[in-house]
PDB file of C-alpha atoms in Angstrom:
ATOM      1  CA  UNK A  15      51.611  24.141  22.814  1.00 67.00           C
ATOM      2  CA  UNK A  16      53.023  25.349  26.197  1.00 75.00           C
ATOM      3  CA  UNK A  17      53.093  23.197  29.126  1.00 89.00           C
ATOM      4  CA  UNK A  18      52.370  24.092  32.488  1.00 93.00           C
ATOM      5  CA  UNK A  19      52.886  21.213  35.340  1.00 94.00           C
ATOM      6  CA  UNK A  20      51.053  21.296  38.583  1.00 96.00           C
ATOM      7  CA  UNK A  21      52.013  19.239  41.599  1.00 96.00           C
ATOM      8  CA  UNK A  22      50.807  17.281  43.732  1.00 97.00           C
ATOM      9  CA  UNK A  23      47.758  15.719  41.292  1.00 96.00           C
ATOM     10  CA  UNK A  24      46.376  14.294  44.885  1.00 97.00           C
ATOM     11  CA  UNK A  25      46.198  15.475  47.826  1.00 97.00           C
ATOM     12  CA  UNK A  26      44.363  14.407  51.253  1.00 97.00           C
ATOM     13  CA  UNK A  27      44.809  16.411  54.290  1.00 96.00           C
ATOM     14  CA  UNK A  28      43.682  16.910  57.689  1.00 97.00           C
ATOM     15  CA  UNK A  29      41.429  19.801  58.726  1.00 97.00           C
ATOM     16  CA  UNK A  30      43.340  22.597  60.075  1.00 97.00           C
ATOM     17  CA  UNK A  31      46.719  22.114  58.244  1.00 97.00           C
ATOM     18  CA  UNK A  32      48.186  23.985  54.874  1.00 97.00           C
ATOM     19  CA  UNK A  33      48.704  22.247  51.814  1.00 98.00           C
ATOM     20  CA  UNK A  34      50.648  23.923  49.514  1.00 98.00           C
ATOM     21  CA  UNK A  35      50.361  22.956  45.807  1.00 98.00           C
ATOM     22  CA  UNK A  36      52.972  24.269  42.504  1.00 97.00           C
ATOM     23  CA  UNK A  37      52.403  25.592  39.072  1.00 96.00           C
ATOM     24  CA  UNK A  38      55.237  25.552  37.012  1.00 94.00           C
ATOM     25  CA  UNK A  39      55.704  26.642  32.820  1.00 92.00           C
ATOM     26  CA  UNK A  40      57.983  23.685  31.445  1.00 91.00           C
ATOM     27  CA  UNK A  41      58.922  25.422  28.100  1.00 87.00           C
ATOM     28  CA  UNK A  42      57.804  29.512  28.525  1.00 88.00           C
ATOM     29  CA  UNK A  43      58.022  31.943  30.955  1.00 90.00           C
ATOM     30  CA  UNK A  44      55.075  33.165  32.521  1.00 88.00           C
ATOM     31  CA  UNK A  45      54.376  36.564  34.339  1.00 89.00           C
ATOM     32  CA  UNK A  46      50.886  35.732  35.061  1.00 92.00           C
ATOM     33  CA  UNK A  47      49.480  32.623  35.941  1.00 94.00           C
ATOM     34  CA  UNK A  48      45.927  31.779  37.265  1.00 94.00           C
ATOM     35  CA  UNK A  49      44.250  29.602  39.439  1.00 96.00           C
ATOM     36  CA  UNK A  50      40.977  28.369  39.469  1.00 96.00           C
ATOM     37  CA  UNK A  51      38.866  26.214  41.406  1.00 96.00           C
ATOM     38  CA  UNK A  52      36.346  23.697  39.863  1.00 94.00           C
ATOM     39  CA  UNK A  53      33.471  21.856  42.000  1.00 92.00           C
ATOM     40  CA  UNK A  54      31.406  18.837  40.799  1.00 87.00           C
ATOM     41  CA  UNK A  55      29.535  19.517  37.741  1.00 83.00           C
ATOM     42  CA  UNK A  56      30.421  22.856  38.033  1.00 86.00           C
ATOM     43  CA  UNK A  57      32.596  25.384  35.655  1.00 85.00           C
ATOM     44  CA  UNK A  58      36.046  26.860  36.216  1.00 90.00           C
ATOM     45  CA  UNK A  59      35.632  29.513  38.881  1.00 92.00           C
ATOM     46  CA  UNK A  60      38.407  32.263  38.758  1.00 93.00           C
ATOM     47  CA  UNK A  61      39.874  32.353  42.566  1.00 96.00           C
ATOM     48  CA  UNK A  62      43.108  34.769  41.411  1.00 95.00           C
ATOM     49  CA  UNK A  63      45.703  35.709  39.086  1.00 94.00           C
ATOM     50  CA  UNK A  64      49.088  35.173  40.097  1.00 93.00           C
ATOM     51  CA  UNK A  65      51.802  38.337  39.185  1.00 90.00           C
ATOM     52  CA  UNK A  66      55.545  37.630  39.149  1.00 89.00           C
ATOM     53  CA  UNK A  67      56.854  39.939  41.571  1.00 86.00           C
ATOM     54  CA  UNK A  68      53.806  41.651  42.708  1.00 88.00           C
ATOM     55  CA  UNK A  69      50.993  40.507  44.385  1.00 91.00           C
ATOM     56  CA  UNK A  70      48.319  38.722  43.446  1.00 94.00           C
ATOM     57  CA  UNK A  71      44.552  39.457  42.584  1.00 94.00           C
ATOM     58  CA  UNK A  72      41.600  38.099  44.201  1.00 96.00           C
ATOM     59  CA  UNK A  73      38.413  37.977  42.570  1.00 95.00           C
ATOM     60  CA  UNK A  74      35.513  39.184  44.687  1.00 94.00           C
ATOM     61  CA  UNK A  75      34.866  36.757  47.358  1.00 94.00           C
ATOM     62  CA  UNK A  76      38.043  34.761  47.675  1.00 96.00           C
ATOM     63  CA  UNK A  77      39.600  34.733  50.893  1.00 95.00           C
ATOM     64  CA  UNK A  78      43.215  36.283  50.333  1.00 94.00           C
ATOM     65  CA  UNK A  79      44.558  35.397  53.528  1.00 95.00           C
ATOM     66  CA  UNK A  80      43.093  31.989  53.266  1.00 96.00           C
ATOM     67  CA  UNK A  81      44.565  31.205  50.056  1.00 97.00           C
ATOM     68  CA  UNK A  82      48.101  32.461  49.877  1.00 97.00           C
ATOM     69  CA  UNK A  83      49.375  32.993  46.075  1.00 95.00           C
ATOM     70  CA  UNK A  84      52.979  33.091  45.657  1.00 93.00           C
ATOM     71  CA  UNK A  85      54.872  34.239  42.309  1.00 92.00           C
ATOM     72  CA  UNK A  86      58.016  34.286  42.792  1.00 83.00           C
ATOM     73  CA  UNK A  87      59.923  33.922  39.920  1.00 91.00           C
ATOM     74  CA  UNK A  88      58.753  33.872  35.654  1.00 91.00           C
ATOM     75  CA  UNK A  89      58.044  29.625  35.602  1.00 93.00           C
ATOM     76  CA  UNK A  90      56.562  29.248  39.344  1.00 94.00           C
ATOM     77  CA  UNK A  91      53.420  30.148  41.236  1.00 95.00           C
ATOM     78  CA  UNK A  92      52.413  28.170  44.302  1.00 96.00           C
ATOM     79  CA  UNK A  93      48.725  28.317  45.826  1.00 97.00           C
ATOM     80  CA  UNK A  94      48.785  27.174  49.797  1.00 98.00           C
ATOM     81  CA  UNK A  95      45.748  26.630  51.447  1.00 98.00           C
ATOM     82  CA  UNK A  96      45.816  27.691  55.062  1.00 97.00           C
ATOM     83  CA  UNK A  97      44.114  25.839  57.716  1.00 97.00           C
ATOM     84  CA  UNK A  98      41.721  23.964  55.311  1.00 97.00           C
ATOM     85  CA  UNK A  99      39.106  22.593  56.159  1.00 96.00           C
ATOM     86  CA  UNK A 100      36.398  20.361  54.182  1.00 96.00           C
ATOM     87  CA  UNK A 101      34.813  22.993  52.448  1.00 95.00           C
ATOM     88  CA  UNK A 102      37.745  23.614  50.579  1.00 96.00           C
ATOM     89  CA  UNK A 103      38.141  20.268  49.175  1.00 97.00           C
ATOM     90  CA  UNK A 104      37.846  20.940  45.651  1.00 97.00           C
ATOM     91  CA  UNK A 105      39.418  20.454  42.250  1.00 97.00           C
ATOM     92  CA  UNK A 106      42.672  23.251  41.820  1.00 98.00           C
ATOM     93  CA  UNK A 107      43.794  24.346  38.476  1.00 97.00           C
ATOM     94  CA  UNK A 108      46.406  26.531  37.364  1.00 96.00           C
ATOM     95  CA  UNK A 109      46.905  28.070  33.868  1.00 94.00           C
ATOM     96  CA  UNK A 110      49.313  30.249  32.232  1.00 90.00           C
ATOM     97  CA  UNK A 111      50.049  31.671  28.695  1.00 79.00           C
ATOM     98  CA  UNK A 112      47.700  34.283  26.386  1.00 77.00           C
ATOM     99  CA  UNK A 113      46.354  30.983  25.234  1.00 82.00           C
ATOM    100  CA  UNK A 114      45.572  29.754  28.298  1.00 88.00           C
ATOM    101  CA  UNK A 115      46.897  26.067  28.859  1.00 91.00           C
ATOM    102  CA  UNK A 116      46.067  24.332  32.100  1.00 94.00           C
ATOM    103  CA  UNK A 117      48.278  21.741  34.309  1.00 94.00           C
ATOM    104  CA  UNK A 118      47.308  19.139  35.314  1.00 96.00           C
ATOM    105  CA  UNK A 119      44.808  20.027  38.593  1.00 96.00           C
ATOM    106  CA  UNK A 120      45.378  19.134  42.219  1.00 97.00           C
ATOM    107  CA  UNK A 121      42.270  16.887  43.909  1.00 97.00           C
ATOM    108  CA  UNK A 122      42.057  18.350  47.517  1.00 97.00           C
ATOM    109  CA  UNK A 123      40.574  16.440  50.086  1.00 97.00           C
ATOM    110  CA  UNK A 124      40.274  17.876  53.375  1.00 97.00           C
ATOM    111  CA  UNK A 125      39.285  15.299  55.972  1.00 97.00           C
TER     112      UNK A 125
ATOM    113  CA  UNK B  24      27.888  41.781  32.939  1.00 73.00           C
ATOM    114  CA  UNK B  25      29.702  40.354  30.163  1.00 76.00           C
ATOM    115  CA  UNK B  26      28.598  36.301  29.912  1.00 91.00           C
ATOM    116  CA  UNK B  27      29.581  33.486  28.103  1.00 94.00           C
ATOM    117  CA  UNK B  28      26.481  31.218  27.615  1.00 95.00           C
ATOM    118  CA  UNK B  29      26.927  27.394  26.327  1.00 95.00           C
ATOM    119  CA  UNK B  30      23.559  24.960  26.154  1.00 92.00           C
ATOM    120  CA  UNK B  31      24.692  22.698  29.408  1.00 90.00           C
ATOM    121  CA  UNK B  32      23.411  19.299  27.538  1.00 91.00           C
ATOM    122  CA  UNK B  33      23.881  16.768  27.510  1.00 96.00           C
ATOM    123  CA  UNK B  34      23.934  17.012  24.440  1.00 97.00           C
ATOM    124  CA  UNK B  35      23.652  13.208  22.517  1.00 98.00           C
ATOM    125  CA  UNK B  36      25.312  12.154  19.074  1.00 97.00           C
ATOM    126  CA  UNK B  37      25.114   8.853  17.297  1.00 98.00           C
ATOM    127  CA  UNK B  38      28.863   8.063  16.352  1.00 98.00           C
ATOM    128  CA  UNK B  39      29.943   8.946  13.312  1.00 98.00           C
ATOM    129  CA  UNK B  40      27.958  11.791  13.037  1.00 98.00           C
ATOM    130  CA  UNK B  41      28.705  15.496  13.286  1.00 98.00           C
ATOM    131  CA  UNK B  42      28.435  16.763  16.799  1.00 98.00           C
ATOM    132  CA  UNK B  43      27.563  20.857  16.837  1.00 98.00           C
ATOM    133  CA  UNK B  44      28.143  22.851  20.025  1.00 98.00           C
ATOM    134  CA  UNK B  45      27.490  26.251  20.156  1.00 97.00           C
ATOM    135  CA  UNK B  46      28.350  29.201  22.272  1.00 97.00           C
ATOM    136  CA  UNK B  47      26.776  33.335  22.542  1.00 97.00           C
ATOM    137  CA  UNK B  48      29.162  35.736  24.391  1.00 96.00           C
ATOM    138  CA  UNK B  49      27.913  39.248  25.168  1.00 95.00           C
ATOM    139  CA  UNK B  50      31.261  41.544  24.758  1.00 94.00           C
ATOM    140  CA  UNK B  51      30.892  42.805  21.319  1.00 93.00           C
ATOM    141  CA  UNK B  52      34.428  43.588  21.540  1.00 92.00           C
ATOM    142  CA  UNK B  53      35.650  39.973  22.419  1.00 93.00           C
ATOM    143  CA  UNK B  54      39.202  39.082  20.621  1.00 90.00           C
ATOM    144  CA  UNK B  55      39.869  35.700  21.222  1.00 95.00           C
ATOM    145  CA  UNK B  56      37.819  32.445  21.539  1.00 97.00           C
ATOM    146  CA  UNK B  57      38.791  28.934  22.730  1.00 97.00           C
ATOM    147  CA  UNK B  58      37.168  25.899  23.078  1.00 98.00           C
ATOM    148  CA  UNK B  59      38.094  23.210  25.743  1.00 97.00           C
ATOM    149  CA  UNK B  60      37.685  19.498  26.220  1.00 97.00           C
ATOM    150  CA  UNK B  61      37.264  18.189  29.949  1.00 96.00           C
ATOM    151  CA  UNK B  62      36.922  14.783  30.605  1.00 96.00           C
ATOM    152  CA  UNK B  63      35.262  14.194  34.094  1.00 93.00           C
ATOM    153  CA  UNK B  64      38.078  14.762  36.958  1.00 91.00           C
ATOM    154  CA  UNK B  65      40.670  16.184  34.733  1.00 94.00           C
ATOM    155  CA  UNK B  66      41.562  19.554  33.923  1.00 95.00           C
ATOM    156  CA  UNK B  67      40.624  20.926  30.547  1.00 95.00           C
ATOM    157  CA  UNK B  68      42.580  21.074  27.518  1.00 95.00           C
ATOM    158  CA  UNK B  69      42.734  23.359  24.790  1.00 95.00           C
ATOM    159  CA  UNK B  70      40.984  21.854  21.455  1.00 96.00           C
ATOM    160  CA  UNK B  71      41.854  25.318  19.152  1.00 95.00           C
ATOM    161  CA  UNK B  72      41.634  29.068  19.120  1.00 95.00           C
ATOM    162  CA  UNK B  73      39.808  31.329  16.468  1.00 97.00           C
ATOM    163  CA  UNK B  74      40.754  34.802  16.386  1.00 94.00           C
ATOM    164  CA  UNK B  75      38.738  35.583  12.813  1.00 92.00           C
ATOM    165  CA  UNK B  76      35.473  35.602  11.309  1.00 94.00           C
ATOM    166  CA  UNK B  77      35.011  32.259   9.460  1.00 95.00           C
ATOM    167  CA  UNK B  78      35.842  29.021   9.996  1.00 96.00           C
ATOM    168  CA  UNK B  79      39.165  27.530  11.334  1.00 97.00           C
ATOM    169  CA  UNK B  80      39.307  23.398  10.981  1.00 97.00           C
ATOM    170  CA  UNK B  81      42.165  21.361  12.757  1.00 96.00           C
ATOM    171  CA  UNK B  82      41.500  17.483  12.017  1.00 97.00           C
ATOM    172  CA  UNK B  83      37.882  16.745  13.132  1.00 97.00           C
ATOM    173  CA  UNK B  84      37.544  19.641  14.658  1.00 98.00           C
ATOM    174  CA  UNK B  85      36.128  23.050  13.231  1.00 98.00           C
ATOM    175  CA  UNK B  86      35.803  25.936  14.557  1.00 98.00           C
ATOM    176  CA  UNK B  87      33.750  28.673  13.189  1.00 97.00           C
ATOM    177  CA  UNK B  88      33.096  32.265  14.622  1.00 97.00           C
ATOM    178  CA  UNK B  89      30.461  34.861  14.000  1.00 96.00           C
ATOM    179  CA  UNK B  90      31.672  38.918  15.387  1.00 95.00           C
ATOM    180  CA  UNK B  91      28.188  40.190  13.783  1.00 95.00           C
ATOM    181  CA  UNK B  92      26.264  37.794  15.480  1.00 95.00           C
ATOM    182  CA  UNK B  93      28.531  37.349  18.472  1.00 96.00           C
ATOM    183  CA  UNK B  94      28.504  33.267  18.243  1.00 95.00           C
ATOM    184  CA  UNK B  95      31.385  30.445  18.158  1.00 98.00           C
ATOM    185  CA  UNK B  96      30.647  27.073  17.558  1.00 98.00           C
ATOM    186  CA  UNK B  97      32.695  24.358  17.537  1.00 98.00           C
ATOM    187  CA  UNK B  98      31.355  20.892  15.081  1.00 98.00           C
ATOM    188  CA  UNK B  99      33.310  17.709  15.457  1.00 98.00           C
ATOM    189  CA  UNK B 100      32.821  15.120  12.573  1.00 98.00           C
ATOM    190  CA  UNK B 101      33.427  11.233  12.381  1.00 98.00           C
ATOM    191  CA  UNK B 102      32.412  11.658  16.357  1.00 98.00           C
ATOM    192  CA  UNK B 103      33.967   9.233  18.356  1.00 97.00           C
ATOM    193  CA  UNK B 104      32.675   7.694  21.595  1.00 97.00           C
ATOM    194  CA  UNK B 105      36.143   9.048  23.097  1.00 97.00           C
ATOM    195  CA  UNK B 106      34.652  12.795  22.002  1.00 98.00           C
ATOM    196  CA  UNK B 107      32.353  11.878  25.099  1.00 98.00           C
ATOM    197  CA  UNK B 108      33.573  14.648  27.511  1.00 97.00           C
ATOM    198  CA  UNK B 109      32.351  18.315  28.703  1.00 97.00           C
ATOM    199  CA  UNK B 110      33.532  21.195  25.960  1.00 97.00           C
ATOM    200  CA  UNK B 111      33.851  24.577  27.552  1.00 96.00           C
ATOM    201  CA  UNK B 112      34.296  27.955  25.635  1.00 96.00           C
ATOM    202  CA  UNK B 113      36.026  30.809  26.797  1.00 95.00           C
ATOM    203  CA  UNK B 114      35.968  34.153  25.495  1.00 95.00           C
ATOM    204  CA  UNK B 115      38.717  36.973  26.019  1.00 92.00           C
ATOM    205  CA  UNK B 116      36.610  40.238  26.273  1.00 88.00           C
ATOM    206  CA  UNK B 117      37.684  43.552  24.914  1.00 87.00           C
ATOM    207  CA  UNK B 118      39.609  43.786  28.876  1.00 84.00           C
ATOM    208  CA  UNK B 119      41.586  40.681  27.995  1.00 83.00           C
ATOM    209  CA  UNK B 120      39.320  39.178  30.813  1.00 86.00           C
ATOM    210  CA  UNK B 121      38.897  35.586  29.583  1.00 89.00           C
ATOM    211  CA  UNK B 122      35.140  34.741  30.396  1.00 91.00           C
ATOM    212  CA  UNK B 123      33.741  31.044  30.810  1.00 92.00           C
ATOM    213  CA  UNK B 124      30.786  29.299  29.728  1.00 93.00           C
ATOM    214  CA  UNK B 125      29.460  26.660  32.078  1.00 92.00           C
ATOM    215  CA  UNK B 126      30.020  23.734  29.733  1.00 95.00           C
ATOM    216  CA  UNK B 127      27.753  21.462  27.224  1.00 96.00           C
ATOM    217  CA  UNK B 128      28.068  18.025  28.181  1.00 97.00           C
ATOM    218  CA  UNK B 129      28.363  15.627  24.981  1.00 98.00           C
ATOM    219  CA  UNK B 130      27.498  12.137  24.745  1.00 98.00           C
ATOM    220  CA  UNK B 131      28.866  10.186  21.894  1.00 98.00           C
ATOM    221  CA  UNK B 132      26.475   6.830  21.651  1.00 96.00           C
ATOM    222  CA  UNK B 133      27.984   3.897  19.812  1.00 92.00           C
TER     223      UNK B 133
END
């Protein structure tokens, strides 16, 4: 199947700064990717969907500004968090391809 | 609003028995249907697709979908303890929107 990559896995950051965090399609080019956002013992929650060369879309309720989506070329979207704070410590996940396959997640912690 | 409903569990199977998870979507025109494994702090991954009416088996694993009576299920035999994880289904409505369940938890007892 496809493989998408995310980096960092981990991240721990102090409240107030940006943490920026990469999805990238290994093997496939992707004009749409998505990102989610998971909290414990809770489902996937749909935060946007990342289109290459246009901007993205935010699902009702996510902070655009806050959560900057970048897709700037067909194998790399980046999500940056701007001036997190512990609220947004949560589990990040990207996917891409019509069957969607996931990388790997990124743990924010925002201390 | 178009939903994806999955019994949350947990859901518990002797090993070696044939676990049976089950999932109602409400799109009547939903295409595509996926189930997902997540194992606690990972992210998911994809267990198989069904596009058709009937049954689709990969290894263990067997997926089986119902248009009429808008249901996918998903029945893994020989369960392992390692099968122990939270299986998610996702539906692509007739939008291409793909729509999540919340999850059944399954516990595989040795």
């Amino acid at each position: 199947g496809a493989v998408v990559s995310q980096h960092p896995s981990r991240v721990i950051c102090k409240s107030g700064t940006s943490v920026k965090i990469e999805c990238r399609s290994l093997d496939f080019q992707a004009t749409t990717m998505f990102w989610y956002r998971q909290f414990p013992k809770q489902s996937l929650m749909l935060m946007a969907t990342s289109n290459e060369g246009s901007k993205a879309t935010y699902e009702q309720g996510v902070e655009k500004d806050k959560f900057l989506i970048n897709h700037a070329s067909l194998t790399l979207s980046t999500l940056t968090v701007t001036s997190a704070h512990p609220e947004d410590s949560s589990f990040y996940i990207c996917s891409a391809s019509a069957v969607p396959f996931f990388g790997q997640g990124t743990r924010l912690t925002v201390v | 609003q178009k939903e994806v409903e999955q019994n949350s569990g947990p859901l518990s199977v002797p090993e070696g028995a044939i676990a049976s998870l089950n999932c109602t979507y409400s799109d009547r025109g939903s295409q595509s249907f996926f189930w997902y494994r997540q194992y606690s702090g990972k992210s998911p991954e994809l267990i198989m697709f069904i596009y058709s009416n009937g049954d689709k088996e990969d290894g263990r694993f067997t997926a089986q979908l119902n248009k009429a009576s808008q249901y996918v299920s998903l029945l893994i035999r020989d369960s392992q303890p390692s099968d122990s994880a939270t299986y998610l289904c996702a539906v692509k409505d007739s939008n291409y929107q793909l729509i999540w369940g919340a999850g059944t938890k399954l516990i595989i007892k040795p």
